[in-house]
Short mmCIF file of C-alpha atoms in Angstrom, two decimals:
data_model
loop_
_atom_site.label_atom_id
_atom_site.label_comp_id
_atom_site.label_asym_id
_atom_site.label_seq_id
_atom_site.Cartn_x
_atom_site.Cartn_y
_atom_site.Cartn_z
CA UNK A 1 167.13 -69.23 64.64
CA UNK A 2 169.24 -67.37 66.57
CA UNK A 3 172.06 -65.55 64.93
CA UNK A 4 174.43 -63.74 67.26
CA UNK A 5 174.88 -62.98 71.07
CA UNK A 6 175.72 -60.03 73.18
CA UNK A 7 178.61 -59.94 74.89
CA UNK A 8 179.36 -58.78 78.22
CA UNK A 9 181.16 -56.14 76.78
CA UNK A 10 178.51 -54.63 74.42
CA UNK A 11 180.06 -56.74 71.70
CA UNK A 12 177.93 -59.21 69.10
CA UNK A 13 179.52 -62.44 67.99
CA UNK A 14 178.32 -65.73 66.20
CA UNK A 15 176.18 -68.36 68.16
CA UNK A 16 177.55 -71.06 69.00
CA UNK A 17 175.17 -73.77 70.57
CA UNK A 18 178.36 -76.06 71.19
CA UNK A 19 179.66 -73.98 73.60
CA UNK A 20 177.06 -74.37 75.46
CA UNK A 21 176.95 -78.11 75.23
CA UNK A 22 180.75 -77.75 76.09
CA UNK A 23 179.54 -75.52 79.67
CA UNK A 24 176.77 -78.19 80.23
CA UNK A 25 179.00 -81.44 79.36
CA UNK A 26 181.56 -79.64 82.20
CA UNK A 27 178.71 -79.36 85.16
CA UNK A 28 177.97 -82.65 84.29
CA UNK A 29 181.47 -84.31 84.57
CA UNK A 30 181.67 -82.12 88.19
CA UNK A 31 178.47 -83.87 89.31
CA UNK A 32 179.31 -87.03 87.65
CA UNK A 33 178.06 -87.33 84.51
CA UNK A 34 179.85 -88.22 81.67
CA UNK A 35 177.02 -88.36 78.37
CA UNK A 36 178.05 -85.49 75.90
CA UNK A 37 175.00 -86.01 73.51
CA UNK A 38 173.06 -85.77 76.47
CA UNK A 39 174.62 -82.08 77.26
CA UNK A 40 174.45 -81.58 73.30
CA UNK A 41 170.51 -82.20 73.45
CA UNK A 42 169.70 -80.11 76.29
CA UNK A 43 172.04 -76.95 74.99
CA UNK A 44 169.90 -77.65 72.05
CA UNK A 45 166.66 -76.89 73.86
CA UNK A 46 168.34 -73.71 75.42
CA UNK A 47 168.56 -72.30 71.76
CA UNK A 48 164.99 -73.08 71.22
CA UNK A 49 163.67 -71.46 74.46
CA UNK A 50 165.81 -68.99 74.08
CA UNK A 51 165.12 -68.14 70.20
CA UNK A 52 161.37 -68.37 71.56
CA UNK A 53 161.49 -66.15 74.43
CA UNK A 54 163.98 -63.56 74.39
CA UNK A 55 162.57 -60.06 73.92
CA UNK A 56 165.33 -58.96 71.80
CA UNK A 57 166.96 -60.28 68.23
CA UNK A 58 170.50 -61.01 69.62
CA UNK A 59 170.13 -62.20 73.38
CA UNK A 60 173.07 -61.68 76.36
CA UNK A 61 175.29 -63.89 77.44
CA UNK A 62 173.74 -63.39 80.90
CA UNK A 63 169.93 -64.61 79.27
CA UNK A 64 171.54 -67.49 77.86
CA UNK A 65 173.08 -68.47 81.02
CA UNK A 66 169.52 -68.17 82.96
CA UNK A 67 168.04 -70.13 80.33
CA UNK A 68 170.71 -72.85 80.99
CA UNK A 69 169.54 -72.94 84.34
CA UNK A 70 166.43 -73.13 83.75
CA UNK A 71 166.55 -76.11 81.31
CA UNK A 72 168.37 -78.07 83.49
CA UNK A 73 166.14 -77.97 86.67
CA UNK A 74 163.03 -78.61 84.12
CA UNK A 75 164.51 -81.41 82.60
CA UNK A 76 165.76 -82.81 86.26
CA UNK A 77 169.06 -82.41 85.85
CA UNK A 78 169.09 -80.85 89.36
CA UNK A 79 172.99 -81.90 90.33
CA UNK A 80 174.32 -80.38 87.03
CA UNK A 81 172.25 -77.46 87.71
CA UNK A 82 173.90 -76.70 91.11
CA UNK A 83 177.20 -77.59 89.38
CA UNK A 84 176.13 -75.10 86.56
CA UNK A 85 176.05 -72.39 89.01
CA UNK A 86 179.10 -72.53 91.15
CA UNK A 87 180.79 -72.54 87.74
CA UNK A 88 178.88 -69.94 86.47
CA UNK A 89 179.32 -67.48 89.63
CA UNK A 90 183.39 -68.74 90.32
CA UNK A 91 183.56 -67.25 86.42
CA UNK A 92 182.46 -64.41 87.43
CA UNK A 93 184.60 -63.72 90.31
CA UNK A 94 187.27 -64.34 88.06
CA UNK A 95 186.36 -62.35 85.71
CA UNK A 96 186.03 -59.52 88.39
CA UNK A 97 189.27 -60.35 89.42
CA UNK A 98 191.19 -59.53 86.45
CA UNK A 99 188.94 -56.13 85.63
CA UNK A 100 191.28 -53.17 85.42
CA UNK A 101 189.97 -52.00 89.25
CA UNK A 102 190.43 -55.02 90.96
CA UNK A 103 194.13 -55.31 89.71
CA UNK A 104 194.49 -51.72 90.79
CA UNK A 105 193.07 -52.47 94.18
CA UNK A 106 195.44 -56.08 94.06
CA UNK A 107 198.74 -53.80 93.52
CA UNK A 108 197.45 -51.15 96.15
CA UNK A 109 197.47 -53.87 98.69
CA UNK A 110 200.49 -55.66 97.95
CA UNK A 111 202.85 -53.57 96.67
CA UNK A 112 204.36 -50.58 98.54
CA UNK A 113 204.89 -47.07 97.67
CA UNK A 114 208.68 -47.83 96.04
CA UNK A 115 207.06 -50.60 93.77
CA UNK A 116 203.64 -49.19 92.91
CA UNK A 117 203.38 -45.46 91.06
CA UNK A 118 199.94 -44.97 92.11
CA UNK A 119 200.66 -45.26 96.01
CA UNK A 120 203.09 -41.83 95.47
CA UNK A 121 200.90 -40.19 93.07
CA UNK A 122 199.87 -37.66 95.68
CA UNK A 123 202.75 -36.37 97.84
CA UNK A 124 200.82 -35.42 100.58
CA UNK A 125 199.33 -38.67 100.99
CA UNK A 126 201.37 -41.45 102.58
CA UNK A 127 200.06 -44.97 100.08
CA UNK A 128 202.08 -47.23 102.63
CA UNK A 129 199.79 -46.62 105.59
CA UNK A 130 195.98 -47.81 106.30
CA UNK A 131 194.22 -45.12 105.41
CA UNK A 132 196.24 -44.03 102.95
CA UNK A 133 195.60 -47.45 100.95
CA UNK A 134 191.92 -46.72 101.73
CA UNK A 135 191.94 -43.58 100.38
CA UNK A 136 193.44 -44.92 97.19
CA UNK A 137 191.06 -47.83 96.87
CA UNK A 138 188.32 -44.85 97.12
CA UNK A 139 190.42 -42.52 95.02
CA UNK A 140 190.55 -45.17 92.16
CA UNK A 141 187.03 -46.17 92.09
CA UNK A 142 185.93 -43.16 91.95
CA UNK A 143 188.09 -42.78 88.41
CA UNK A 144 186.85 -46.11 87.29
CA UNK A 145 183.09 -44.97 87.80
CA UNK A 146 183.81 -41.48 86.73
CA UNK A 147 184.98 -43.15 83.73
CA UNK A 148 182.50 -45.45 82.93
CA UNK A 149 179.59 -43.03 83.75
CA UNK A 150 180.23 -39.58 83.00
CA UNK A 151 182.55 -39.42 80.70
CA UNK A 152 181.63 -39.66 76.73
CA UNK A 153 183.48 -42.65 75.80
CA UNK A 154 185.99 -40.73 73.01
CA UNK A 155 186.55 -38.60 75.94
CA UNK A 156 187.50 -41.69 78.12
CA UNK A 157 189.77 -43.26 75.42
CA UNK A 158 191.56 -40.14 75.14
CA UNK A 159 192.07 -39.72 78.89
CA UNK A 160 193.07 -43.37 79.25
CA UNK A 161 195.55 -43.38 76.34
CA UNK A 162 197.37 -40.55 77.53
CA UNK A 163 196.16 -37.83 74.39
CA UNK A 164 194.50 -35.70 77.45
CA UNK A 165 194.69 -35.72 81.30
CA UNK A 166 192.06 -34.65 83.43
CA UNK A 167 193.56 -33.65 86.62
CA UNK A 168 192.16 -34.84 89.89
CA UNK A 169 189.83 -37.04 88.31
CA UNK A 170 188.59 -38.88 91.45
CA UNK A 171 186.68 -35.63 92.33
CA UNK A 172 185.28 -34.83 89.46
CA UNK A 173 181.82 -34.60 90.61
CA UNK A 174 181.82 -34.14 94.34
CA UNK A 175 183.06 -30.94 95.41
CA UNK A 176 184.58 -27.66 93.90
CA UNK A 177 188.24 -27.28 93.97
CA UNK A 178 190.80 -24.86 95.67
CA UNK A 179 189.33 -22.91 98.04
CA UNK A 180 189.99 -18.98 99.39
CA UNK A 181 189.34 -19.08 103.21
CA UNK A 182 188.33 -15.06 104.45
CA UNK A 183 189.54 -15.53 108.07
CA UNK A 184 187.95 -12.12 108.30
CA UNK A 185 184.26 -12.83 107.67
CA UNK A 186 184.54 -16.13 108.88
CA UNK A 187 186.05 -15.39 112.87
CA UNK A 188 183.27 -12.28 112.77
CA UNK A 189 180.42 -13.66 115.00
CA UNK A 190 182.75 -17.17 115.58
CA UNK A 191 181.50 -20.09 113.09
CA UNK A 192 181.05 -24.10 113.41
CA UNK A 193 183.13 -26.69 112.06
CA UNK A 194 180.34 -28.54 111.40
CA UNK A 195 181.17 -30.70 114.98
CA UNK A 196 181.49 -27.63 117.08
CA UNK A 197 180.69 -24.01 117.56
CA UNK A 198 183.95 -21.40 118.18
CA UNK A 199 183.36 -18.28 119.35
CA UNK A 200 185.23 -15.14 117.82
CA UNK A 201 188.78 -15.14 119.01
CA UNK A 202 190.14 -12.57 121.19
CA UNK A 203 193.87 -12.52 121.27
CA UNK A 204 196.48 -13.36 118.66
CA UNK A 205 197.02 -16.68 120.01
CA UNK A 206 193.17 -17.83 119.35
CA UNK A 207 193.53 -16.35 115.85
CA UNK A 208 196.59 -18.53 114.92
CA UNK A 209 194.88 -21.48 116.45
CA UNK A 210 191.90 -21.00 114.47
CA UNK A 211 193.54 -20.51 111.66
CA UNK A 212 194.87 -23.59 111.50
CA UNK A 213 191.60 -25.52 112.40
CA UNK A 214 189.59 -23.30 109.52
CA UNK A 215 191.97 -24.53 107.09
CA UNK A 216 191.97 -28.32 108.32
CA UNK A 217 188.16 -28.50 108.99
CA UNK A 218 187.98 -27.73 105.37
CA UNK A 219 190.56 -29.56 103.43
CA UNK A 220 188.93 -32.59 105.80
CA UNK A 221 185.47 -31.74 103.67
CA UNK A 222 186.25 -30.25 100.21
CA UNK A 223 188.61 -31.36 97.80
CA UNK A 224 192.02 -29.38 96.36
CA UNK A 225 194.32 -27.05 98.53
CA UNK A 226 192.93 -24.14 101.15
CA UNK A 227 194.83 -20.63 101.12
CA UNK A 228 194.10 -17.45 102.91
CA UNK A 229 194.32 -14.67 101.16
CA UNK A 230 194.06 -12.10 103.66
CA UNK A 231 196.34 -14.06 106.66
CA UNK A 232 197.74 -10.65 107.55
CA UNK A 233 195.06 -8.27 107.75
CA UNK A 234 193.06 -11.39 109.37
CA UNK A 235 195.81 -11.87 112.45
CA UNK A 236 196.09 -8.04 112.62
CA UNK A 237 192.54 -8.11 114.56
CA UNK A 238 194.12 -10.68 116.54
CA UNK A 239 197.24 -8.84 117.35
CA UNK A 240 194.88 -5.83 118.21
CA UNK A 241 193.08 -7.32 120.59
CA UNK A 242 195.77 -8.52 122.35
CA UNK A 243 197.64 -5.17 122.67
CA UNK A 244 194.33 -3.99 124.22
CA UNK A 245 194.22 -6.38 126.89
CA UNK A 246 197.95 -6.36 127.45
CA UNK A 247 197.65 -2.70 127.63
CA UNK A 248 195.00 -3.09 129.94
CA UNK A 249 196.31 -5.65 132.36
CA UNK A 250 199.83 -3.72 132.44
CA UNK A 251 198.08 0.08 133.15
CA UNK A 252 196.62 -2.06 136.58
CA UNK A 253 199.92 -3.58 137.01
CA UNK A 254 201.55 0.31 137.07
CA UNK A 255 198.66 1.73 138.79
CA UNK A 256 198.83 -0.21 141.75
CA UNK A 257 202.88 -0.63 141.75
CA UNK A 258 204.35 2.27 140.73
CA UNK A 259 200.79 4.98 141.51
CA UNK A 260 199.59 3.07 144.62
CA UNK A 261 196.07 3.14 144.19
CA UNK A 262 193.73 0.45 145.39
CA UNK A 263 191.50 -1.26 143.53
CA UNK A 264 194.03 -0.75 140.22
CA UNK A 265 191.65 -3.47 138.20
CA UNK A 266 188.42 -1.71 138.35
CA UNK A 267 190.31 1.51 137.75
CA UNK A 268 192.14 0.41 134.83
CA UNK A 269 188.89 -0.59 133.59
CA UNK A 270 187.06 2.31 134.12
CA UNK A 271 190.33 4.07 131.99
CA UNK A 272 189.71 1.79 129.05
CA UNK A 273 185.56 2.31 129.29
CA UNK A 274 186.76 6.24 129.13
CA UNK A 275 188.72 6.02 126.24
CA UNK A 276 185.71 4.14 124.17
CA UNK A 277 182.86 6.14 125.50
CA UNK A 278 184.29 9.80 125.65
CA UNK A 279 186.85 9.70 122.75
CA UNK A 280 185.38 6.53 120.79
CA UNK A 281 189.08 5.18 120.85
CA UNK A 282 190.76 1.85 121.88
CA UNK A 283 194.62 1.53 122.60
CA UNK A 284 196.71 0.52 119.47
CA UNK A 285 200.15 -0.13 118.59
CA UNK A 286 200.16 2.71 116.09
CA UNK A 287 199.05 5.05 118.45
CA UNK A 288 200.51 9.09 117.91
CA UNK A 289 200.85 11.82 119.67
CA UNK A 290 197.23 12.69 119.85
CA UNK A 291 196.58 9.44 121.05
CA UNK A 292 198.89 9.50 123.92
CA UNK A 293 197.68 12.81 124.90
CA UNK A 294 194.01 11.34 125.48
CA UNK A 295 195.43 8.67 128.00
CA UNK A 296 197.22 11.15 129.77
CA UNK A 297 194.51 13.14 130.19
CA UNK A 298 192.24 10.31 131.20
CA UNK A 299 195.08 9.34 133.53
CA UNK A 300 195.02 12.69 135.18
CA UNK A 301 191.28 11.63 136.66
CA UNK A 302 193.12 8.61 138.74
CA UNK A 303 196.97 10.38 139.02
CA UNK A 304 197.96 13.36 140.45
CA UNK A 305 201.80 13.82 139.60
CA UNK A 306 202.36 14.63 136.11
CA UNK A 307 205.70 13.28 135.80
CA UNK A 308 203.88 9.65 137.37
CA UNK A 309 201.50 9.87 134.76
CA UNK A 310 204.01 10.28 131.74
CA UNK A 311 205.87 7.37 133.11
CA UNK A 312 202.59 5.20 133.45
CA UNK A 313 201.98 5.94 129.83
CA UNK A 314 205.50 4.80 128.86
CA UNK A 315 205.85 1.58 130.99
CA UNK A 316 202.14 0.38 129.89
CA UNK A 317 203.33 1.15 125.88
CA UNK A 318 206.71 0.31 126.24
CA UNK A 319 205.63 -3.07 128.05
CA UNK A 320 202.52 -4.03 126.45
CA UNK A 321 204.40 -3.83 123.16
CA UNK A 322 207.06 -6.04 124.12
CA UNK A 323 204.64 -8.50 125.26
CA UNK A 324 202.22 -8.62 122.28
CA UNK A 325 205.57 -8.65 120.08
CA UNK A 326 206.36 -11.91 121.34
CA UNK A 327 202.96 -12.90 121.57
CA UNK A 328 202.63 -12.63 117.60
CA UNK A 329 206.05 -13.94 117.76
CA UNK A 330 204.87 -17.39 119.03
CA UNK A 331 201.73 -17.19 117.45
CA UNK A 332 203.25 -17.53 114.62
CA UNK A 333 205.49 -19.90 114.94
CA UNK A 334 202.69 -22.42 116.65
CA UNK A 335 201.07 -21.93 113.07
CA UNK A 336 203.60 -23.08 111.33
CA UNK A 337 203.84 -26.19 113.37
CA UNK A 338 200.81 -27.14 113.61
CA UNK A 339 200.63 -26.80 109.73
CA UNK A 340 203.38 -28.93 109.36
CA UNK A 341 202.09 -31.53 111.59
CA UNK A 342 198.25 -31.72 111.58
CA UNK A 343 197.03 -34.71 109.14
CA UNK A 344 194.14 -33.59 107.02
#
């Protein structure tokens, strides 16, 4: 005879066949019936099929409940049956109703951030709006299954009771945390988003912009905060590259202003092809004296006055510096904004 049954929550207790006379006798009274010995027989031939089929010593709840079933469509108590059912499944949307998730999800939804602790557990997360519910709702299933699943369950009594605290426990098995974004290897060659393909930037403008959409296409696919650790040296390409086309696009400016000559664009490009080819060097900011000597001299080719030439070289430094100082200037400050405004 049957001894004990397995709860739903892994615990044994003592059988007791009248509580299942009691579940029968109430999906009888739903449907109509009123005959407890009746309901007190057939729970009675539960035990037995159950004591005679179950594949284990101590049977579920859950086996029990089929066997119930089953009993009571052999025996043609069809109506109770049905009645059996809808209060056997409305128990168990109670039940899931009151689990620790769903009352976590119930708070998430009605409460707002002011009332509810778990809505402004992440600062950069606003719990008050749509997705930021939705994210919470994923957030703390995740915990609950992380939990339940991985954890060993001393572990998960210790982490629930407040002895340890595993931080950022909704990711604990999806993704590494914290990332170090090189801007330097990744703008080399350009690089995809995963939606799109960028090419390399090419001014100090594109860097900044890129910048910001490295960091956000990342934090939108891996867990924990993005930094760059080389921001500086990473912009300073971009900065370079603007000086050279500044430089560049002022020297044709000067050429055909202040020098006269015609076709100033192709001849400023030729000067800049000359500087790479012959003398393997390209304009900078931190030019010296040696430097400025080699554009003079290519600037002889083109420019017959000497004192036109060293004011040529001035104006395109002078200018081009200016320009690519507020450039960087603006750069700049466009990163900042759009870190302080793009949603990620």
């Amino acid at each position: 005879m049957i001894q004990q049954i397995e709860k739903r929550d892994g615990r044994c207790v003592f059988f007791d066949v009248t509580k299942i006379a009691n579940a029968i006798y109430k999906a009888a009274e739903a449907s109509g019936g009123h005959d407890y010995q009746m309901s007190m027989r057939l729970a009675l031939d539960v035990a037995d099929y159950v004591d005679a089929n179950c594949p284990t010593s101590t049977p579920t709840v859950e086996y029990v409940q089929d066997a119930v079933e089953k009993i009571l469509v052999e025996s043609g108590h069809a109506r109770t049956a049905k009645a059996y059912i809808l209060y056997r499944n409305e128990r168990s949307r109670q039940r899931e109703m009151n689990t620790r998730l769903m009352k976590i999800y119930e708070d998430l939804t009605f409460q707002s951030a002011i009332e509810n602790d778990i809505k402004r557990e992440n600062a950069n997360i606003d719990g008050d709006t749509a997705m930021g519910t939705m994210l919470k709702y994923g957030s703390e299933g995740a915990k609950q299954f992380n939990e339940m699943f991985l954890l060993e369950p001393h572990i998960a009594k210790a982490h629930r009771e407040g002895d340890i605290h595993i931080h950022d426990f909704d990711f604990y098995t999806l993704t590494t945390t914290c990332t170090q974004i090189d801007l330097l290897k990744l703008f080399d060659g350009g690089f995809s988003t995963g939606h799109g393909f960028l090419r390399e930037p090419n001014d100090i403008m594109s860097y900044s912009a890129l910048a910001c959409i490295a960091i956000q296409s990342n934090q939108n696919d891996q867990h924990g905060g993005q930094s760059v650790p080389n921001f500086d040296y990473a912009m300073a390409k971009g900065v370079k590259k603007s000086y050279k086309k500044l430089y560049k696009s002022n020297l044709q400016k000067c050429m055909q202003l202040l020098c006269g000559l015609e076709d100033s664009e192709e001849k400023a490009e030729e000067v800049m092809e000359t500087f790479l080819k012959e003398y393997e060097y390209v304009p900078a900011l931190s030019d010296d004296d040696e430097k400025i000597e080699i554009q003079k001299k290519v600037l002889a080719d083109y420019i017959l006055d000497k004192g036109l030439i060293d004011k040529t070289v001035a104006f395109v430094r002078d200018t081009a510096e200016k320009e690519v100082d507020k450039q960087t200037y603006q750069a700049m400050e466009a990163f900042i904004h759009n870190l302080n405004t793009m949603h990620s």
